[in-house]
Amino acid sequence: MVKVAVVGASGFTGGELLRILLTHRNVELEIATSRTNAGEYLHTVHPNLRGLTMLRFEIPNIDRLTKCDVVFLSTPAKVSSELTPKLLESGIRVIDLSPDFRLKNPDEYRRWYNWSHPYPKLLEEAVYGLPELYRDRIRSARLIACPGCMATAAILGLAPLAKEKLIQGDYLVVDVKIGSSGAGLSRSLSSHHSERANVVRPYAPAGHRHVAEIEQELGKLGNPVKVGFSAHAVDMVRGILATCHVYPTRSLDIKDLWKIYRGFYRGEPFIRFVRDRKGLFRYPDPKAVVGSNFCDIGFEIDEHTGRIVVLSAIDNLVKGAAGSAVQCMNIMFGFDETEALRIPSLHPV
Amino acid sequence: MVKVAVVGASGFTGGELLRILLTHRNVELEIATSRTNAGEYLHTVHPNLRGLTMLRFEIPNIDRLTKCDVVFLSTPAKVSSELTPKLLESGIRVIDLSPDFRLKNPDEYRRWYNWSHPYPKLLEEAVYGLPELYRDRIRSARLIACPGCMATAAILGLAPLAKEKLIQGDYLVVDVKIGSSGAGLSRSLSSHHSERANVVRPYAPAGHRHVAEIEQELGKLGNPVKVGFSAHAVDMVRGILATCHVYPTRSLDIKDLWKIYRGFYRGEPFIRFVRDRKGLFRYPDPKAVVGSNFCDIGFEIDEHTGRIVVLSAIDNLVKGAAGSAVQCMNIMFGFDETEALRIPSLHPV
Amino acid sequence: MQIKCPECDGDIPVPEDVVPGEIVPCPDCGSEFEVYLGSDGSIELKPVEIEGEDWGE
């Protein structure tokens, strides 16, 4: 059995890693670290895990971690970049959910994170943790850099169009709606329930760090693009809907779109297309994916303006974080890629 | 005292008209019609009005209506166009909150409403009920056509830029988030609470009827524009946030924007600019305007793509419907334009 | 008296008896300025940096 450790296991994303890993038939969850909750049972912080494990949180310790086969780093920015080199030296594999190794170009870290990267060489080696784009490279990778949650939604929605060079690079708008769990456990007046409920709060109207990843990945697939990104906090706990407004380089009809998307994502276990004439959920809606590893993608052609609207819905904690991370682990260790991830979402929620 | 009637008074918009008119010191609410609730007290349907009036709903009757000075028509599409001509003949003034007289060009009704307009001549006479654009013409108008709620948010947000011919007409995106009261009282599976809560549901991703009004009004101010419109239902009862993505025809800085917006809306009692470096509500958010007649407008320049993001927040039932309608009445009858409308929104809500 | 906001051109109300070193916020854009006496003795404003709020992910 593969031995697994989760560093930063008391956050929402950490909790999702625990929830998924505890049901995984090929791994043994050895270590779950948390400085603030060391000594506590996991269910003290994660009530959904009560009765599923008697494991307790512990302080992160390199020697104990390096006895595992793989370590998930669910840590804030600029933490994993200290830990990762030591872990890699000991020969174990690292799946980093933080932003520290996502970008290839160190200058982009200076620009978007105001940070000069301490290990630029590792940026080459790190593999971007999106199975739908990098399955082969993930298989043999030592270091995985899992994408940002909003980047995941936008990239998965737009990748097929980027590959066909269908996106006018100067007029691409990505308008994101995200739930409160996207901000994790960091408490502030803005996360205070009476102030957070019932909002449609533009919190990053003119750009966000995730733009760097989206442009990096779409640029590799097709022509370079500049993403006009706006994020809004809405009244939802889990979930992201990215509404992508694309002005195409050539006109095409709805059949072409179906062909392009089916072709690009043929055989993908966690991509679903939602453009349905029937039922209530005719386009992607986070409500339909909450708790699951699915990314629902829908599209429409606006005859009036020639615009293509692509809609992409995920659970920011699952496909946007812990789910994709475990999916990468399954690929790295040759398990069934869907192991522990065939979780139906809850409906209604 | 001016005598007022409200036709279609049992709906959400009708209820808001009653709430505002009952506090108005220059008018007497004579008639509130509702076929389904005829004979009931108003508070049977509108609990917020209990103790404020003993008026009862009645069946609409032309003879009784024409004894009033002004009639608000809060009716579904294709109803007011039957009633309005008779009311106008009797010499009373009509404020129509339905879509029936908003568009100047009858062909647009065929295109967007699949309806050939029975009284195209009245379309010339009708005045678009947006005080910020048509105050003078409203003063002497016999027939007011109040704008659609989403159109109000988009037009008020974009009007100053349209007038300066700053909008590239082919790349204008308006991405709207709207609460459930926008759909009024029509009940369906989609409005069933368990299915309606926690959604980010794209319900008109590639265009909506309100596009016709937005293009009509912005086109009159500046160069013609094609609006790439997408609407999403979010978990909120009242409120609209319109996020407008504008690729400008020339580059400008934030001071220019402040100057343009201040200049266009100088002295307007219900327009507020929200681009604040302090506090929690730094950009417009429907939560900050619910129950009030304010339209909060904010803007940001995305240096990365040259895009201008304009944010416009209203309460769809007040500034998006009943509030603007009463504001028009105040102008028509020479009252203080803010009478009965100086209502602070509720915070928190 | 009213002084033009360097950031957004709005009018900032400044008390007549304002003392150099005092901080005055702009009512429109929320920017904050430190008051100081210009070379000709007139009141001038110097921007005070406000740390942007981190909105989380």
CSV table of C-alpha atoms in Angstrom, one decimal, chain A:
chain,number,residue,atom,x,y,z
A,1,MET,CA,0.0,0.0,0.0
A,2,VAL,CA,1.3,3.5,-0.8
A,3,LYS,CA,1.9,5.6,2.3
A,4,VAL,CA,0.5,9.1,2.1
A,5,ALA,CA,1.0,12.3,4.2
A,6,VAL,CA,-1.1,15.5,4.1
A,7,VAL,CA,0.7,18.7,5.2
A,8,GLY,CA,-1.8,21.5,6.2
A,9,ALA,CA,-4.6,19.0,6.8
A,10,SER,CA,-6.8,21.3,9.0
A,11,GLY,CA,-7.9,23.7,6.2
A,12,PHE,CA,-10.9,23.1,3.9
A,13,THR,CA,-8.7,21.7,1.1
A,14,GLY,CA,-6.7,19.6,3.6
A,15,GLY,CA,-10.0,18.2,4.9
A,16,GLU,CA,-11.1,17.3,1.3
A,17,LEU,CA,-7.8,15.5,0.8
A,18,LEU,CA,-8.5,13.5,4.0
A,19,ARG,CA,-12.1,12.8,3.0
A,20,ILE,CA,-11.0,11.3,-0.4
A,21,LEU,CA,-7.9,9.5,0.7
A,22,LEU,CA,-9.7,7.8,3.6
A,23,THR,CA,-11.9,6.0,1.0
A,24,HIS,CA,-9.0,5.1,-1.3
A,25,ARG,CA,-8.4,1.4,-1.5
A,26,ASN,CA,-4.7,1.6,-2.6
A,27,VAL,CA,-3.3,4.0,-0.1
A,28,GLU,CA,-2.7,4.3,3.7
A,29,LEU,CA,-3.1,7.7,5.2
A,30,GLU,CA,-0.2,7.9,7.6
A,31,ILE,CA,0.2,11.5,8.5
A,32,ALA,CA,-2.0,14.6,8.7
A,33,THR,CA,-0.2,17.7,10.0
A,34,SER,CA,-1.5,20.9,11.6
A,35,ARG,CA,0.5,23.2,13.9
A,36,THR,CA,-2.6,24.7,15.5
A,37,ASN,CA,-4.4,21.4,16.0
A,38,ALA,CA,-1.6,19.0,16.8
A,39,GLY,CA,-2.8,16.2,19.1
A,40,GLU,CA,-6.4,16.6,18.1
A,41,TYR,CA,-8.4,13.8,16.3
A,42,LEU,CA,-9.2,14.7,12.7
A,43,HIS,CA,-12.9,14.8,13.4
A,44,THR,CA,-12.4,17.6,15.9
A,45,VAL,CA,-11.8,19.9,12.9
A,46,HIS,CA,-13.5,17.9,10.2
A,47,PRO,CA,-16.9,16.6,11.6
A,48,ASN,CA,-17.6,14.7,8.4
A,49,LEU,CA,-14.7,12.3,9.3
A,50,ARG,CA,-15.9,11.3,12.7
A,51,GLY,CA,-16.1,7.5,12.9
A,52,LEU,CA,-13.9,7.1,9.8
A,53,THR,CA,-10.5,7.4,11.3
A,54,MET,CA,-8.8,7.6,14.7
A,55,LEU,CA,-5.8,9.5,13.2
A,56,ARG,CA,-4.7,12.6,15.0
A,57,PHE,CA,-3.0,15.8,13.7
A,58,GLU,CA,0.7,16.1,14.3
A,59,ILE,CA,3.3,18.8,13.9
A,60,PRO,CA,5.1,18.6,10.5
A,61,ASN,CA,8.4,16.7,10.8
A,62,ILE,CA,10.7,16.0,7.8
A,63,ASP,CA,12.0,12.7,9.1
A,64,ARG,CA,8.5,11.3,9.5
A,65,LEU,CA,7.3,12.8,6.2
A,66,THR,CA,10.1,11.2,4.2
A,67,LYS,CA,9.0,7.7,5.4
A,68,CYS,CA,5.9,8.2,3.2
A,69,ASP,CA,5.8,7.5,-0.6
A,70,VAL,CA,4.0,10.8,-1.5
A,71,VAL,CA,3.2,14.0,0.4
A,72,PHE,CA,0.4,16.4,-0.4
A,73,LEU,CA,1.3,20.0,0.5
A,74,SER,CA,-1.9,22.0,1.2
A,75,THR,CA,-0.1,25.0,2.5
A,76,PRO,CA,-0.3,28.8,1.9
A,77,ALA,CA,1.9,30.5,-0.7
A,78,LYS,CA,5.7,30.6,0.0
A,79,VAL,CA,5.6,27.6,2.5
A,80,SER,CA,5.9,24.6,0.2
A,81,SER,CA,8.8,26.1,-1.6
A,82,GLU,CA,10.9,25.7,1.6
A,83,LEU,CA,9.7,22.1,2.2
A,84,THR,CA,9.6,20.7,-1.3
A,85,PRO,CA,13.4,20.6,-2.1
A,86,LYS,CA,14.1,18.6,1.1
A,87,LEU,CA,11.3,16.2,0.4
A,88,LEU,CA,12.4,15.6,-3.2
A,89,GLU,CA,16.0,15.1,-2.0
A,90,SER,CA,14.8,12.2,0.1
A,91,GLY,CA,13.3,10.6,-3.0
A,92,ILE,CA,9.6,10.9,-2.2
A,93,ARG,CA,7.1,12.5,-4.6
A,94,VAL,CA,5.4,15.8,-3.9
A,95,ILE,CA,1.9,17.0,-4.9
A,96,ASP,CA,1.8,20.7,-4.1
A,97,LEU,CA,-1.6,22.5,-4.0
A,98,SER,CA,0.0,25.9,-3.3
A,99,PRO,CA,0.9,28.4,-6.0
A,100,ASP,CA,4.6,28.0,-5.4
A,101,PHE,CA,5.5,25.9,-8.5
A,102,ARG,CA,2.7,26.6,-10.9
A,103,LEU,CA,4.4,29.2,-13.2
A,104,LYS,CA,7.3,28.3,-15.5
A,105,ASN,CA,8.7,31.8,-15.7
A,106,PRO,CA,10.2,33.2,-12.4
A,107,ASP,CA,9.6,36.7,-13.7
A,108,GLU,CA,5.9,36.0,-13.6
A,109,TYR,CA,6.2,35.3,-9.8
A,110,ARG,CA,7.8,38.7,-9.3
A,111,ARG,CA,5.0,40.3,-11.4
A,112,TRP,CA,1.9,38.5,-10.0
A,113,TYR,CA,3.1,37.4,-6.5
A,114,ASN,CA,5.7,40.1,-5.8
A,115,TRP,CA,8.0,37.3,-4.9
A,116,SER,CA,11.4,36.2,-6.3
A,117,HIS,CA,11.3,32.5,-6.5
A,118,PRO,CA,14.0,30.8,-4.4
A,119,TYR,CA,14.2,27.6,-6.6
A,120,PRO,CA,13.7,28.7,-10.2
A,121,LYS,CA,15.3,25.5,-11.5
A,122,LEU,CA,12.5,23.4,-9.9
A,123,LEU,CA,10.0,25.4,-11.9
A,124,GLU,CA,11.2,23.5,-15.1
A,125,GLU,CA,10.7,20.1,-13.4
A,126,ALA,CA,7.3,20.7,-11.8
A,127,VAL,CA,4.4,19.4,-13.8
A,128,TYR,CA,1.2,21.4,-13.9
A,129,GLY,CA,-1.4,19.1,-12.1
A,130,LEU,CA,-4.2,19.1,-14.8
A,131,PRO,CA,-4.6,15.5,-15.8
A,132,GLU,CA,-6.7,16.5,-18.9
A,133,LEU,CA,-3.6,18.3,-20.3
A,134,TYR,CA,-0.6,16.6,-18.8
A,135,ARG,CA,-1.5,12.9,-18.1
A,136,ASP,CA,1.7,11.5,-19.6
A,137,ARG,CA,4.1,13.9,-17.9
A,138,ILE,CA,2.3,13.4,-14.5
A,139,ARG,CA,2.9,9.7,-14.7
A,140,SER,CA,6.6,10.1,-14.2
A,141,ALA,CA,6.7,13.4,-12.3
A,142,ARG,CA,8.4,13.9,-8.9
A,143,LEU,CA,6.8,17.3,-8.3
A,144,ILE,CA,3.2,18.2,-9.2
A,145,ALA,CA,2.0,21.8,-9.1
A,146,CYS,CA,-1.8,21.7,-8.7
A,147,PRO,CA,-3.6,24.6,-10.5
A,148,GLY,CA,-5.5,27.4,-8.8
A,149,CYS,CA,-9.2,26.6,-8.5
A,150,MET,CA,-10.4,29.5,-10.8
A,151,ALA,CA,-7.6,28.7,-13.2
A,152,THR,CA,-8.8,25.1,-13.4
A,153,ALA,CA,-12.4,26.2,-14.4
A,154,ALA,CA,-11.2,28.7,-17.0
A,155,ILE,CA,-8.5,26.5,-18.5
A,156,LEU,CA,-10.7,23.4,-18.8
A,157,GLY,CA,-13.5,25.5,-20.4
A,158,LEU,CA,-11.3,27.2,-22.9
A,159,ALA,CA,-8.6,24.6,-23.7
A,160,PRO,CA,-10.4,23.1,-26.8
A,161,LEU,CA,-10.9,26.6,-28.3
A,162,ALA,CA,-7.3,27.6,-27.6
A,163,LYS,CA,-6.0,24.5,-29.4
A,164,GLU,CA,-8.1,25.3,-32.5
A,165,LYS,CA,-6.7,28.9,-32.3
A,166,LEU,CA,-10.3,30.1,-32.2
A,167,ILE,CA,-9.8,32.8,-29.5
A,168,GLN,CA,-9.1,36.4,-30.4
A,169,GLY,CA,-6.3,37.0,-27.9
A,170,ASP,CA,-7.1,40.6,-27.1
A,171,TYR,CA,-10.8,40.3,-26.3
A,172,LEU,CA,-11.1,37.3,-24.0
A,173,VAL,CA,-13.2,37.9,-20.9
A,174,VAL,CA,-13.5,35.5,-18.0
A,175,ASP,CA,-16.1,36.5,-15.5
A,176,VAL,CA,-16.0,34.2,-12.4
A,177,LYS,CA,-18.5,33.6,-9.6
A,178,ILE,CA,-17.1,31.8,-6.6
A,179,GLY,CA,-18.2,30.5,-3.2
A,180,SER,CA,-16.9,31.5,0.3
A,181,SER,CA,-14.8,28.3,0.7
A,182,GLY,CA,-12.6,29.7,-2.0
A,183,ALA,CA,-11.1,32.0,0.6
A,184,GLY,CA,-10.3,29.1,2.9
A,185,LEU,CA,-10.2,29.5,6.7
A,186,SER,CA,-8.7,33.0,6.7
A,187,ARG,CA,-11.3,35.0,8.8
A,188,SER,CA,-12.0,38.6,8.2
A,189,LEU,CA,-14.9,41.1,8.3
A,190,SER,CA,-15.6,40.0,4.7
A,191,SER,CA,-16.1,36.4,5.7
A,192,HIS,CA,-18.3,37.4,8.7
A,193,HIS,CA,-21.7,35.6,7.9
A,194,SER,CA,-24.0,38.7,8.2
A,195,GLU,CA,-21.7,40.5,5.8
A,196,ARG,CA,-20.9,37.6,3.5
A,197,ALA,CA,-24.4,36.3,2.9
A,198,ASN,CA,-26.5,37.7,0.0
A,199,VAL,CA,-23.6,39.4,-1.6
A,200,VAL,CA,-22.5,39.7,-5.2
A,201,ARG,CA,-19.2,41.2,-4.3
A,202,PRO,CA,-16.7,42.0,-7.0
A,203,TYR,CA,-13.4,41.3,-5.2
A,204,ALA,CA,-11.0,41.2,-8.1
A,205,PRO,CA,-12.7,43.1,-10.9
A,206,ALA,CA,-9.6,43.9,-13.0
A,207,GLY,CA,-7.4,40.9,-12.7
A,208,HIS,CA,-6.2,38.2,-10.3
A,209,ARG,CA,-3.1,36.0,-9.8
A,210,HIS,CA,-4.7,33.1,-11.6
A,211,VAL,CA,-4.5,35.0,-14.8
A,212,ALA,CA,-0.8,34.1,-15.0
A,213,GLU,CA,-1.6,30.3,-15.1
A,214,ILE,CA,-4.5,30.7,-17.5
A,215,GLU,CA,-2.4,32.6,-20.0
A,216,GLN,CA,0.5,30.2,-19.5
A,217,GLU,CA,-1.6,27.1,-20.3
A,218,LEU,CA,-3.8,28.5,-23.0
A,219,GLY,CA,-0.8,30.1,-24.7
A,220,LYS,CA,0.9,26.7,-24.8
A,221,LEU,CA,-2.1,25.1,-26.5
A,222,GLY,CA,-2.7,27.9,-29.1
A,223,ASN,CA,-2.0,31.5,-29.8
A,224,PRO,CA,-1.1,33.8,-26.9
A,225,VAL,CA,-4.1,35.3,-25.1
A,226,LYS,CA,-4.6,38.2,-22.6
A,227,VAL,CA,-7.3,37.3,-20.1
A,228,GLY,CA,-9.7,40.0,-19.0
A,229,PHE,CA,-10.5,38.4,-15.6
A,230,SER,CA,-13.1,39.5,-13.0
A,231,ALA,CA,-14.0,37.6,-9.9
A,232,HIS,CA,-17.1,38.0,-7.7
A,233,ALA,CA,-17.9,36.4,-4.4
A,234,VAL,CA,-21.5,35.1,-4.4
A,235,ASP,CA,-23.7,33.5,-1.8
A,236,MET,CA,-22.6,29.9,-2.0
A,237,VAL,CA,-20.1,27.9,0.1
A,238,ARG,CA,-18.6,25.6,-2.5
A,239,GLY,CA,-18.5,26.2,-6.2
A,240,ILE,CA,-17.1,28.2,-9.1
A,241,LEU,CA,-18.8,29.2,-12.3
A,242,ALA,CA,-16.5,30.7,-14.9
A,243,THR,CA,-18.4,32.5,-17.7
A,244,CYS,CA,-15.9,32.8,-20.6
A,245,HIS,CA,-16.8,35.3,-23.3
A,246,VAL,CA,-14.9,34.5,-26.5
A,247,TYR,CA,-14.8,36.5,-29.8
A,248,PRO,CA,-13.8,33.8,-32.3
A,249,THR,CA,-11.2,34.1,-35.0
A,250,ARG,CA,-13.6,32.5,-37.5
A,251,SER,CA,-17.3,31.8,-37.4
A,252,LEU,CA,-18.6,28.3,-36.6
A,253,ASP,CA,-21.8,26.7,-35.6
A,254,ILE,CA,-23.0,24.7,-32.6
A,255,LYS,CA,-22.1,21.4,-34.3
A,256,ASP,CA,-18.6,22.5,-34.7
A,257,LEU,CA,-18.4,23.3,-31.0
A,258,TRP,CA,-19.7,19.9,-30.0
A,259,LYS,CA,-17.1,18.3,-32.3
A,260,ILE,CA,-14.2,20.4,-30.9
A,261,TYR,CA,-15.1,19.7,-27.3
A,262,ARG,CA,-15.9,16.0,-27.7
A,263,GLY,CA,-12.7,15.5,-29.7
A,264,PHE,CA,-10.5,17.3,-27.1
A,265,TYR,CA,-12.0,15.6,-24.1
A,266,ARG,CA,-12.7,12.1,-25.6
A,267,GLY,CA,-12.5,9.5,-22.8
A,268,GLU,CA,-11.9,12.0,-20.0
A,269,PRO,CA,-13.7,10.5,-16.8
A,270,PHE,CA,-14.4,13.8,-15.1
A,271,ILE,CA,-15.4,16.2,-17.9
A,272,ARG,CA,-19.2,16.4,-18.7
A,273,PHE,CA,-20.9,18.5,-21.3
A,274,VAL,CA,-24.1,20.3,-20.2
A,275,ARG,CA,-26.1,21.9,-23.0
A,276,ASP,CA,-29.4,20.3,-22.5
A,277,ARG,CA,-32.8,21.1,-24.0
A,278,LYS,CA,-34.5,19.4,-21.1
A,279,GLY,CA,-34.6,19.4,-17.3
A,280,LEU,CA,-33.8,22.2,-14.9
A,281,PHE,CA,-30.0,22.2,-15.2
A,282,ARG,CA,-29.5,23.0,-18.9
A,283,TYR,CA,-26.2,24.7,-18.5
A,284,PRO,CA,-23.3,24.1,-16.0
A,285,ASP,CA,-24.2,25.2,-12.5
A,286,PRO,CA,-21.9,24.6,-9.4
A,287,LYS,CA,-25.0,23.2,-7.6
A,288,ALA,CA,-24.8,20.2,-9.8
A,289,VAL,CA,-21.2,19.3,-9.1
A,290,VAL,CA,-20.7,20.2,-5.4
A,291,GLY,CA,-18.7,17.4,-3.7
A,292,SER,CA,-17.8,15.7,-7.0
A,293,ASN,CA,-14.7,15.8,-9.1
A,294,PHE,CA,-16.6,16.7,-12.2
A,295,CYS,CA,-16.0,19.8,-14.4
A,296,ASP,CA,-19.3,20.5,-16.2
A,297,ILE,CA,-18.7,22.5,-19.5
A,298,GLY,CA,-21.4,24.1,-21.6
A,299,PHE,CA,-21.3,26.5,-24.6
A,300,GLU,CA,-23.6,28.7,-26.6
A,301,ILE,CA,-23.2,30.8,-29.7
A,302,ASP,CA,-24.6,34.4,-29.5
A,303,GLU,CA,-25.8,35.0,-33.1
A,304,HIS,CA,-26.4,38.6,-32.3
A,305,THR,CA,-22.7,39.5,-31.6
A,306,GLY,CA,-20.9,36.4,-32.9
A,307,ARG,CA,-19.6,35.7,-29.4
A,308,ILE,CA,-19.1,32.2,-28.0
A,309,VAL,CA,-20.1,31.8,-24.4
A,310,VAL,CA,-18.3,28.9,-22.5
A,311,LEU,CA,-19.6,28.0,-19.1
A,312,SER,CA,-17.5,25.9,-16.7
A,313,ALA,CA,-18.6,24.7,-13.3
A,314,ILE,CA,-16.5,22.9,-10.6
A,315,ASP,CA,-16.4,22.4,-6.9
A,316,ASN,CA,-13.4,24.7,-6.0
A,317,LEU,CA,-12.3,22.3,-3.2
A,318,VAL,CA,-12.6,19.1,-5.3
A,319,LYS,CA,-11.8,19.4,-9.0
A,320,GLY,CA,-10.4,22.8,-8.2
A,321,ALA,CA,-8.0,21.4,-5.5
A,322,ALA,CA,-8.1,18.0,-3.7
A,323,GLY,CA,-9.8,16.0,-6.4
A,324,SER,CA,-7.4,16.9,-9.1
A,325,ALA,CA,-4.5,16.3,-6.7
A,326,VAL,CA,-5.7,12.7,-5.9
A,327,GLN,CA,-6.4,12.2,-9.6
A,328,CYS,CA,-2.7,13.1,-10.2
A,329,MET,CA,-1.6,10.6,-7.5
A,330,ASN,CA,-3.6,7.9,-9.1
A,331,ILE,CA,-1.8,8.5,-12.4
A,332,MET,CA,1.6,8.7,-10.7
A,333,PHE,CA,1.2,5.4,-9.0
A,334,GLY,CA,-0.6,3.5,-11.8
A,335,PHE,CA,-3.9,3.2,-9.9
A,336,ASP,CA,-7.3,3.4,-11.6
A,337,GLU,CA,-7.4,7.1,-12.3
A,338,THR,CA,-11.0,7.4,-10.9
A,339,GLU,CA,-10.2,5.5,-7.6
A,340,ALA,CA,-11.9,7.3,-4.6
A,341,LEU,CA,-13.1,10.0,-7.0
A,342,ARG,CA,-16.3,8.4,-8.4
A,343,ILE,CA,-18.3,10.5,-5.9
A,344,PRO,CA,-21.7,11.6,-7.1
A,345,SER,CA,-22.4,15.2,-6.2
A,346,LEU,CA,-25.2,15.9,-3.7
A,347,HIS,CA,-28.6,17.0,-5.2
A,348,PRO,CA,-30.3,19.0,-4.0
A,349,VAL,CA,-27.7,20.9,-1.9
